[in-house]
Coordinates of C-alpha atoms in Angstrom, one line a residue:
Chain A
M1 CA -0.2 -0.1 -0.3
K2 CA 1.9 3.1 -1.0
I3 CA 0.8 6.6 0.8
K4 CA 2.1 10.1 -0.3
A5 CA 4.2 11.6 2.4
Y6 CA 7.2 14.3 2.8
K7 CA 10.8 12.8 1.4
R8 CA 13.3 14.1 4.6
T9 CA 17.2 14.5 4.4
D10 CA 18.3 11.3 5.9
G11 CA 15.8 9.0 4.0
S12 CA 12.9 9.3 6.7
Y13 CA 9.0 10.2 5.8
G14 CA 7.2 13.3 7.4
I15 CA 3.3 12.9 7.2
R16 CA 3.1 16.2 8.3
N17 CA 5.5 19.4 7.8
K18 CA 6.2 21.4 11.0
V19 CA 9.0 23.8 12.0
L20 CA 9.5 23.2 15.3
I21 CA 10.2 25.7 17.9
L22 CA 11.5 23.9 20.8
S23 CA 11.6 25.6 24.4
T24 CA 14.6 24.0 26.8
V25 CA 13.2 25.5 29.7
G26 CA 10.3 26.6 31.2
C27 CA 11.8 30.4 31.5
A28 CA 12.1 30.6 27.6
N29 CA 8.4 28.8 27.1
E30 CA 6.2 32.3 26.3
T31 CA 9.4 33.4 24.0
A32 CA 9.2 30.2 22.2
G33 CA 5.0 30.6 22.2
R34 CA 5.5 33.7 20.3
I35 CA 7.5 33.0 17.9
A36 CA 5.8 29.8 16.9
D37 CA 2.4 32.5 17.1
Q38 CA 3.6 34.6 14.4
V39 CA 4.8 32.1 11.9
A40 CA 2.0 30.0 10.1
G41 CA 3.1 26.7 10.0
A42 CA 5.7 26.6 12.9
V43 CA 4.3 25.2 16.1
C44 CA 6.1 25.6 19.7
I45 CA 6.7 22.3 21.9
P46 CA 7.5 24.4 25.5
N47 CA 8.9 22.6 28.2
T48 CA 7.8 21.0 31.3
K49 CA 11.2 21.7 33.2
G50 CA 14.7 21.6 31.0
C51 CA 16.5 23.2 34.3
G52 CA 17.2 22.1 37.9
Q53 CA 17.0 18.4 36.7
I54 CA 19.7 15.0 38.5
G55 CA 20.0 12.2 37.3
S56 CA 18.6 10.3 34.5
S57 CA 16.3 12.8 34.6
V58 CA 18.5 14.8 31.9
D59 CA 19.7 12.1 30.1
I60 CA 15.8 11.4 29.0
M61 CA 15.2 15.4 28.7
K62 CA 18.1 15.4 26.2
R63 CA 17.2 12.2 24.5
T64 CA 13.5 13.1 24.2
M65 CA 14.1 17.1 23.2
A66 CA 17.0 15.8 20.3
G67 CA 14.5 12.8 19.1
L68 CA 11.4 15.2 19.1
V69 CA 13.3 17.8 16.3
L70 CA 14.4 14.4 14.6
N71 CA 10.5 13.3 14.3
P72 CA 10.2 12.4 10.3
N73 CA 7.4 15.3 10.6
V74 CA 9.5 17.8 11.5
Y75 CA 11.4 19.9 8.7
G76 CA 13.4 21.9 10.5
A77 CA 13.5 23.4 14.3
V78 CA 14.6 26.2 16.3
I79 CA 15.9 26.2 19.7
V80 CA 15.1 28.7 22.0
G81 CA 16.7 28.3 25.1
L82 CA 17.2 30.9 28.6
G83 CA 20.8 30.3 28.4
C84 CA 22.0 29.2 31.9
E85 CA 19.7 25.8 32.2
T86 CA 20.7 21.8 32.7
M87 CA 19.7 21.2 29.2
Q88 CA 21.7 23.4 27.8
P89 CA 20.9 24.4 24.4
Y90 CA 24.0 25.1 22.4
R91 CA 25.2 21.7 23.1
L92 CA 21.7 20.4 22.1
Y93 CA 21.9 21.7 19.0
E94 CA 25.8 20.2 18.7
S95 CA 24.2 16.9 19.1
I96 CA 21.3 16.9 17.0
K97 CA 23.6 18.6 14.3
A98 CA 25.4 15.6 14.6
K99 CA 22.9 13.6 13.5
T100 CA 21.0 15.4 10.4
K101 CA 21.1 18.0 7.6
K102 CA 17.7 19.4 8.1
P103 CA 17.8 22.8 9.1
I104 CA 18.1 23.8 13.0
A105 CA 18.9 27.0 14.6
V106 CA 19.4 27.8 18.0
I107 CA 19.1 31.8 20.1
T108 CA 19.1 32.0 23.7
I109 CA 17.2 34.8 25.3
Q110 CA 20.4 35.8 27.5
D111 CA 22.4 35.9 24.4
E112 CA 20.2 38.0 22.2
G113 CA 19.6 40.5 25.2
G114 CA 16.1 40.1 26.0
T115 CA 13.2 38.6 24.5
I116 CA 11.9 40.9 22.0
R117 CA 15.3 40.9 20.5
T118 CA 14.5 37.0 20.9
I119 CA 11.6 36.7 19.3
Q120 CA 12.6 39.0 16.8
K121 CA 15.5 36.4 15.3
G122 CA 13.0 33.2 16.1
V123 CA 10.3 35.1 14.1
N124 CA 13.3 35.7 10.9
I125 CA 14.4 32.0 10.9
A126 CA 11.7 30.2 11.3
S127 CA 9.9 32.6 8.8
K128 CA 12.3 31.9 6.3
M129 CA 12.2 27.8 7.3
V130 CA 8.6 27.7 6.3
Q131 CA 8.9 29.7 3.0
E132 CA 11.4 26.9 2.2
M133 CA 9.5 24.1 4.0
S134 CA 6.1 25.4 1.7
K135 CA 8.3 24.0 -1.5
L136 CA 7.9 20.6 -0.7
E137 CA 5.2 18.1 -2.1
R138 CA 4.3 14.6 -0.7
E139 CA 5.9 11.7 -2.7
D140 CA 5.0 8.1 -2.9
T141 CA 6.4 5.7 0.0
D142 CA 5.2 2.7 1.4
L143 CA 3.9 1.5 4.9
S144 CA 7.8 0.4 5.7
A145 CA 8.3 4.4 6.3
I146 CA 5.6 4.5 9.5
I147 CA 6.0 4.1 12.4
L148 CA 2.7 4.0 14.4
A149 CA 2.4 5.1 18.1
T150 CA -0.6 3.2 20.0
N151 CA -1.3 4.2 23.9
C152 CA -5.0 4.2 25.5
G153 CA -6.6 6.3 28.2
G154 CA -9.9 6.5 29.8
S155 CA -10.2 2.6 29.1
D156 CA -14.0 1.3 30.4
A157 CA -15.1 -2.1 30.1
T158 CA -15.1 -1.8 26.8
S159 CA -11.8 -0.9 25.8
G160 CA -10.4 -4.5 26.3
I161 CA -12.9 -6.7 24.0
S162 CA -13.6 -4.1 21.6
A163 CA -11.1 -1.0 20.7
N164 CA -8.1 -2.2 21.4
P165 CA -8.5 -5.5 19.9
S166 CA -9.8 -4.2 17.0
L167 CA -6.4 -1.6 16.7
G168 CA -4.7 -4.8 17.0
C169 CA -5.5 -6.0 13.4
C170 CA -4.6 -2.3 12.2
S171 CA -1.4 -3.2 13.7
D172 CA -0.9 -6.6 12.5
R173 CA -1.9 -5.4 8.9
L174 CA 0.2 -2.4 9.3
I175 CA 3.3 -4.6 10.9
R176 CA 2.3 -7.3 7.3
E177 CA 3.3 -4.0 5.1
G178 CA 6.8 -3.4 6.5
G179 CA 5.4 -0.9 9.0
T180 CA 6.1 -0.1 12.9
V181 CA 4.2 -0.4 15.4
F182 CA 4.9 0.9 19.3
I183 CA 3.3 -0.8 22.2
G184 CA 4.3 1.2 26.1
E185 CA 3.1 2.4 29.2
T186 CA 4.8 -0.5 31.3
T187 CA 2.9 -0.7 34.2
E188 CA 0.1 -1.8 31.7
L189 CA 2.6 -4.7 31.0
I190 CA 2.5 -5.7 34.4
G191 CA 1.0 -9.1 34.3
T192 CA 1.6 -9.9 30.8
E193 CA 5.7 -10.1 30.9
H194 CA 5.7 -13.9 30.6
I195 CA 3.1 -13.8 28.0
L196 CA 5.0 -10.7 25.6
A197 CA 8.3 -12.4 26.8
R198 CA 7.2 -15.9 24.6
R199 CA 6.8 -12.9 21.7
A200 CA 10.1 -12.6 22.4
K201 CA 12.5 -12.4 19.0
N202 CA 15.4 -13.2 20.5
E203 CA 17.0 -14.0 24.3
D204 CA 17.9 -10.2 24.3
V205 CA 14.5 -8.7 23.6
R206 CA 12.8 -11.4 26.2
Q207 CA 15.1 -10.2 28.6
N208 CA 14.6 -6.4 28.4
I209 CA 10.9 -7.4 28.5
I210 CA 11.1 -8.7 32.0
K211 CA 13.4 -6.3 32.9
I212 CA 11.1 -2.5 32.5
V213 CA 8.9 -4.9 34.0
K214 CA 9.8 -6.3 37.1
G215 CA 12.3 -3.3 36.9
L216 CA 8.6 -1.3 37.3
E217 CA 7.5 -2.8 40.0
K218 CA 10.8 -3.1 42.1
D219 CA 10.4 0.5 42.3
F220 CA 6.5 0.7 43.1
A221 CA 7.7 -1.7 45.7
R222 CA 10.2 0.5 47.5
M223 CA 7.7 3.0 47.9
G224 CA 5.3 0.9 49.2
I225 CA 2.8 0.2 46.4
D226 CA 1.8 -3.1 45.5
V227 CA 0.5 -3.0 42.0
R228 CA 0.0 -6.4 41.5
G229 CA -2.8 -6.1 44.6
A230 CA -3.9 -3.0 43.7
N231 CA -5.0 -4.5 40.1
P232 CA -7.5 -4.7 38.8
T233 CA -9.4 -1.9 41.0
P234 CA -12.4 -1.7 42.0
G235 CA -14.1 -0.6 39.1
N236 CA -12.2 -2.6 36.6
M237 CA -14.2 -5.8 38.4
K238 CA -17.7 -4.5 38.7
G239 CA -17.1 -3.5 34.9
G240 CA -16.6 -7.4 34.6
L241 CA -12.6 -8.0 34.5
S242 CA -11.4 -10.8 37.2
T243 CA -7.6 -10.7 36.7
L244 CA -4.3 -8.6 36.7
E245 CA -3.6 -10.7 33.2
E246 CA -7.0 -10.3 31.9
K247 CA -6.8 -6.3 32.0
A248 CA -3.7 -6.4 31.0
L249 CA -4.0 -8.6 28.2
G250 CA -6.7 -6.0 27.1
G251 CA -4.6 -3.9 27.2
I252 CA -1.6 -5.2 24.6
S253 CA -4.1 -6.6 22.7
K254 CA -3.7 -3.2 20.8
G255 CA 0.1 -3.9 19.5
G256 CA -1.8 -7.5 17.7
S257 CA -0.4 -10.5 17.5
T258 CA 2.8 -10.2 15.6
E259 CA 6.6 -10.6 17.4
I260 CA 8.1 -8.7 19.5
N261 CA 11.1 -7.6 17.3
E262 CA 12.6 -4.5 20.4
V263 CA 12.7 -2.9 23.4
V264 CA 13.8 0.8 23.8
R265 CA 13.8 2.9 26.2
Y266 CA 11.5 6.0 27.2
G267 CA 12.2 8.5 23.6
E268 CA 14.5 6.1 21.4
K269 CA 14.1 5.4 18.0
P270 CA 14.2 1.9 17.3
Q271 CA 16.7 0.7 15.2
K272 CA 14.2 -2.9 13.8
K273 CA 10.8 -2.3 12.5
G274 CA 7.6 -4.7 13.3
L275 CA 6.3 -4.7 16.8
I276 CA 8.7 -2.3 19.3
I277 CA 7.9 -2.3 23.5
M278 CA 8.7 1.3 24.5
D279 CA 9.4 2.6 27.8
T280 CA 7.2 4.6 29.0
P281 CA 5.2 5.5 32.2
G282 CA 0.9 5.6 32.3
Y283 CA 0.7 8.9 31.3
D284 CA -0.8 9.1 28.5
I285 CA 0.6 12.8 27.3
E286 CA 4.2 11.6 28.4
S287 CA 3.6 8.3 26.5
V288 CA 2.8 9.8 24.1
T289 CA 5.4 12.2 23.7
G290 CA 8.0 9.4 24.3
M291 CA 6.9 7.9 21.2
V292 CA 6.9 10.8 19.1
S293 CA 10.4 11.6 20.0
G294 CA 10.6 8.0 19.1
G295 CA 9.7 8.9 15.4
A296 CA 6.6 8.0 15.8
Q297 CA 4.1 10.3 12.5
L298 CA 1.3 9.7 14.4
C299 CA -0.9 8.2 16.9
A300 CA -3.8 5.7 17.5
F301 CA -5.5 6.2 21.0
T302 CA -7.9 4.1 22.4
T303 CA -10.2 5.3 24.7
G304 CA -13.8 4.3 26.7
R305 CA -14.1 7.2 28.6
G306 CA -13.3 9.6 25.9
T307 CA -10.3 11.9 25.9
P308 CA -9.4 15.1 23.7
I309 CA -5.7 14.9 23.4
G310 CA -3.7 16.0 20.4
N311 CA 0.5 16.6 19.8
P312 CA 2.2 19.4 18.0
I313 CA 3.9 17.3 15.8
I314 CA 2.0 14.7 14.8
P315 CA -2.1 13.7 14.6
V316 CA -3.5 11.6 17.0
L317 CA -6.3 9.6 16.1
K318 CA -8.9 8.5 19.1
I319 CA -10.6 4.9 18.6
T320 CA -13.8 3.8 21.2
G321 CA -15.7 1.1 21.9
N322 CA -18.0 2.6 24.0
R323 CA -21.6 4.1 22.0
Q324 CA -22.8 6.2 24.6
T325 CA -19.2 7.7 24.8
Y326 CA -18.8 8.4 20.8
E327 CA -22.6 10.1 20.8
K328 CA -21.7 12.2 24.1
M329 CA -18.4 13.3 22.4
E330 CA -18.4 13.1 18.9
D331 CA -16.7 16.2 18.6
N332 CA -13.4 14.2 19.7
M333 CA -13.6 10.9 18.8
D334 CA -12.8 9.9 15.2
I335 CA -13.7 6.2 15.0
D336 CA -16.7 4.1 16.4
V337 CA -16.1 0.6 16.7
S338 CA -18.8 -0.2 19.1
G339 CA -20.8 -2.2 16.4
V340 CA -18.5 -5.1 17.7
L341 CA -20.4 -5.2 21.1
Q342 CA -23.4 -5.3 18.9
G343 CA -22.7 -8.0 17.0
K344 CA -22.6 -5.9 13.9
I345 CA -19.5 -6.1 12.7
T346 CA -16.1 -8.0 13.6
L347 CA -13.0 -7.0 15.5
E348 CA -10.9 -7.7 12.3
E349 CA -13.9 -5.8 9.8
C350 CA -12.5 -2.5 12.8
G351 CA -9.1 -3.0 12.6
S352 CA -9.7 -2.5 8.2
I353 CA -11.6 0.7 9.2
I354 CA -8.8 1.8 11.6
F355 CA -6.6 0.8 8.9
H356 CA -7.6 3.2 6.4
K357 CA -8.3 5.3 8.3
V358 CA -4.2 5.4 9.7
I359 CA -3.6 5.7 5.6
D360 CA -6.2 8.5 5.2
V361 CA -4.5 10.6 8.4
C362 CA -0.7 9.5 6.3
N363 CA -1.8 11.5 3.3
G364 CA -3.0 14.3 5.0
H365 CA -6.5 14.3 6.5
L366 CA -6.8 16.0 9.7
T367 CA -8.0 13.9 13.0
K368 CA -10.6 16.1 15.2
A369 CA -7.4 17.1 17.8
E370 CA -5.7 18.3 15.0
S371 CA -8.8 19.9 13.9
Y372 CA -8.3 22.1 17.0
G373 CA -4.8 22.3 17.2
F374 CA -4.6 20.3 20.4
S375 CA -0.9 19.9 21.4
E376 CA -0.6 18.6 24.4
V377 CA 2.9 17.6 25.5
S378 CA 4.9 16.4 28.3
V379 CA 8.0 14.5 28.5
Y380 CA 8.5 12.6 31.4
R381 CA 11.0 13.1 34.5
N382 CA 11.7 10.9 36.7
F383 CA 13.6 11.9 40.3
E384 CA 12.0 14.1 41.7
I385 CA 13.3 14.2 45.0
W386 CA 12.3 17.7 46.4
C387 CA 9.4 18.9 49.0
N388 CA 8.9 15.3 50.5
N389 CA 10.0 15.6 53.8
L390 CA 6.9 17.5 55.8
Chain B
M1 CA -40.7 -15.0 23.4
Q2 CA -37.5 -14.8 25.3
E3 CA -35.7 -11.6 23.9
E4 CA -31.6 -13.3 22.3
K5 CA -29.0 -12.5 24.0
R6 CA -25.4 -12.5 23.2
A7 CA -21.4 -12.6 24.1
I8 CA -18.7 -12.3 22.3
R9 CA -15.7 -14.7 22.4
M10 CA -12.5 -13.3 21.8
N11 CA -10.2 -16.3 20.6
L12 CA -11.2 -19.9 19.3
K13 CA -9.4 -21.1 22.0
D14 CA -10.5 -19.7 25.2
N15 CA -13.6 -21.4 27.6
V16 CA -15.4 -18.0 28.1
A17 CA -17.3 -15.5 26.2
V18 CA -18.1 -11.4 27.2
V19 CA -21.5 -11.3 27.8
L20 CA -22.9 -7.8 25.5
E21 CA -26.3 -7.7 27.3
K22 CA -27.1 -8.1 31.1
V23 CA -28.6 -11.9 31.4
K24 CA -30.6 -13.3 33.8
G25 CA -30.4 -17.4 34.4
G26 CA -32.1 -19.8 32.3
E27 CA -31.4 -17.2 29.3
V28 CA -30.1 -18.7 26.4
V29 CA -27.0 -17.0 25.2
H30 CA -25.9 -16.8 21.5
V31 CA -21.9 -16.4 21.9
L32 CA -20.6 -15.1 18.4
Y33 CA -17.1 -15.2 16.7
E34 CA -16.6 -13.5 14.2
N35 CA -20.0 -12.2 14.1
E36 CA -21.4 -16.2 13.3
V37 CA -23.1 -17.7 16.2
E38 CA -21.1 -20.3 17.1
I39 CA -22.7 -22.2 20.2
Q40 CA -25.6 -21.8 22.3
V41 CA -25.1 -21.8 25.8
L42 CA -27.7 -21.6 29.1
A43 CA -27.2 -19.4 31.4
K44 CA -27.0 -20.6 35.0
N45 CA -27.1 -17.3 37.2
E46 CA -27.0 -13.7 36.9
I47 CA -23.9 -12.2 34.6
D48 CA -23.6 -8.2 34.1
M49 CA -23.1 -6.7 30.7
Y50 CA -19.3 -8.0 29.8
H51 CA -19.1 -9.9 32.5
K52 CA -17.9 -13.2 31.6
I53 CA -19.4 -16.5 31.0
A54 CA -18.0 -20.1 30.7
I55 CA -18.8 -21.2 27.7
A56 CA -17.0 -24.9 28.5
S57 CA -17.0 -26.9 31.7
I58 CA -14.0 -26.3 33.8
S59 CA -12.6 -28.1 35.9
E60 CA -10.9 -27.1 39.7
E61 CA -7.3 -25.5 38.7
E62 CA -7.8 -25.3 34.9
A63 CA -6.7 -22.4 32.9
V64 CA -9.1 -19.8 32.6
L65 CA -8.5 -18.6 28.7
K66 CA -9.5 -15.4 27.1
Y67 CA -7.6 -13.8 24.1
G68 CA -6.0 -17.3 23.5
E69 CA -4.5 -16.6 26.9
I70 CA -4.3 -18.0 30.2
I71 CA -6.4 -14.9 32.7
G72 CA -6.5 -17.0 35.7
R73 CA -7.5 -20.4 37.1
A74 CA -10.5 -21.6 38.6
E75 CA -11.1 -22.1 41.9
H76 CA -13.6 -24.6 41.6
A77 CA -15.4 -26.1 39.1
I78 CA -17.2 -23.9 36.5
E79 CA -19.8 -25.6 34.8
I80 CA -20.7 -24.3 31.2
G81 CA -22.9 -21.2 31.7
E82 CA -22.1 -19.6 34.7
H83 CA -20.9 -16.7 36.0
V84 CA -17.0 -16.7 35.8
H85 CA -15.8 -13.9 37.8
I86 CA -13.6 -13.5 41.4
D87 CA -15.8 -15.9 43.3
N88 CA -14.3 -18.9 41.1
L89 CA -11.5 -17.3 38.8
K90 CA -7.6 -16.0 40.9
G91 CA -5.2 -14.8 38.9
V92 CA -1.6 -16.7 38.4
A93 CA 0.4 -13.6 37.9
I94 CA 0.0 -12.9 42.1
A95 CA 0.9 -16.8 42.7
N96 CA 4.3 -15.9 40.6
E97 CA 4.8 -13.0 42.3
N98 CA 5.1 -14.9 45.8

């Protein structure tokens, strides 16, 4: 199956054309935002932190900032910093420059001499980038160029029996066509690690699956939290879920049934194609942001209760198997697969509907979240040790 | 005349199906797989919407399968048509852990 996308200098294909105004620290967010506001085709990613960070939190932030710039949907980027932050803007710029030939610039408020001059310079640079970007035309490529992020949020009793397994059928088909699918949300893998491990391509992948799941469980236990004991929740049980495995299986069904080819860290780009696990947290916006940094060009998002989230760089497609949710939140839901629960349509047929919608979105059709300009983004931060002693 | 009740089977290996509406004891449940009515099961007791019904008899300690995978083991023998939930199904992930 062919799609039309924008070819990048590194050989990757973007399904959207964006100039990214990336803030390296909260202190530069307003400045970066005003640059993006002034330039059509530019989007701002404000920083959820960028300073006062320690330990592996710094590595995660650096990796993810770089990954967001490297995402195939990004034509070029202007990195906007304050100057003195942990996330050193010039070093970040150099590290990204070493990996790509796409247009990138860096400016800092302290070096430019205040926000007005920074905004002026940023607008100048970004407007030239969008003019160049606008000359690009979509070219034929195939689905092996595509990485689909998956996520579920606001899950309910319908999620594991309609939206997730329907998306799983789409994932299998995309992978058959040579594409790549991310599954994440490591918290929700607890209870299925033995099943996922059996699906690992090799021993290395098997060990990494066990490592991320068991490691997370140990971290929870250290804080006195028993994930296995707390799941399924009373609400889950009322909805019909009896065991942790059953809940987790319903969640991972969105990745389909193929073997797992690689496990990557949060925000990391995979080396392999096919089904990939990314170690992401349970918070939807952080999980999706990690996958965007890993190179996903779009996200298929399943929900039971409904959620409006979008992303500044990639389209987010909403799928629900709850008829009431679709009717109540039709302005936020792209696909209704509730027919499965009325015996009107099979999971395979729903998978096909999602697959074709994915193709349309790859070719430029807007998702509902995109049409509203929704751009939720948040980089996961660990090592938050402050304000915990009184 | 009795209203037709339905349940969906996620995988052919499964010994439970998910009822798509609330079922009362004594009602006939049509179990669908890929939209085809595969089998009919007589419900033994009341089962809430999206809860599980046994579509095969399951002996004590036998694996309960959904999505073609083990979601737990039967605490005691379960008859065809019985509600399968926390009273007769226990996860094994917890046991593995301790």
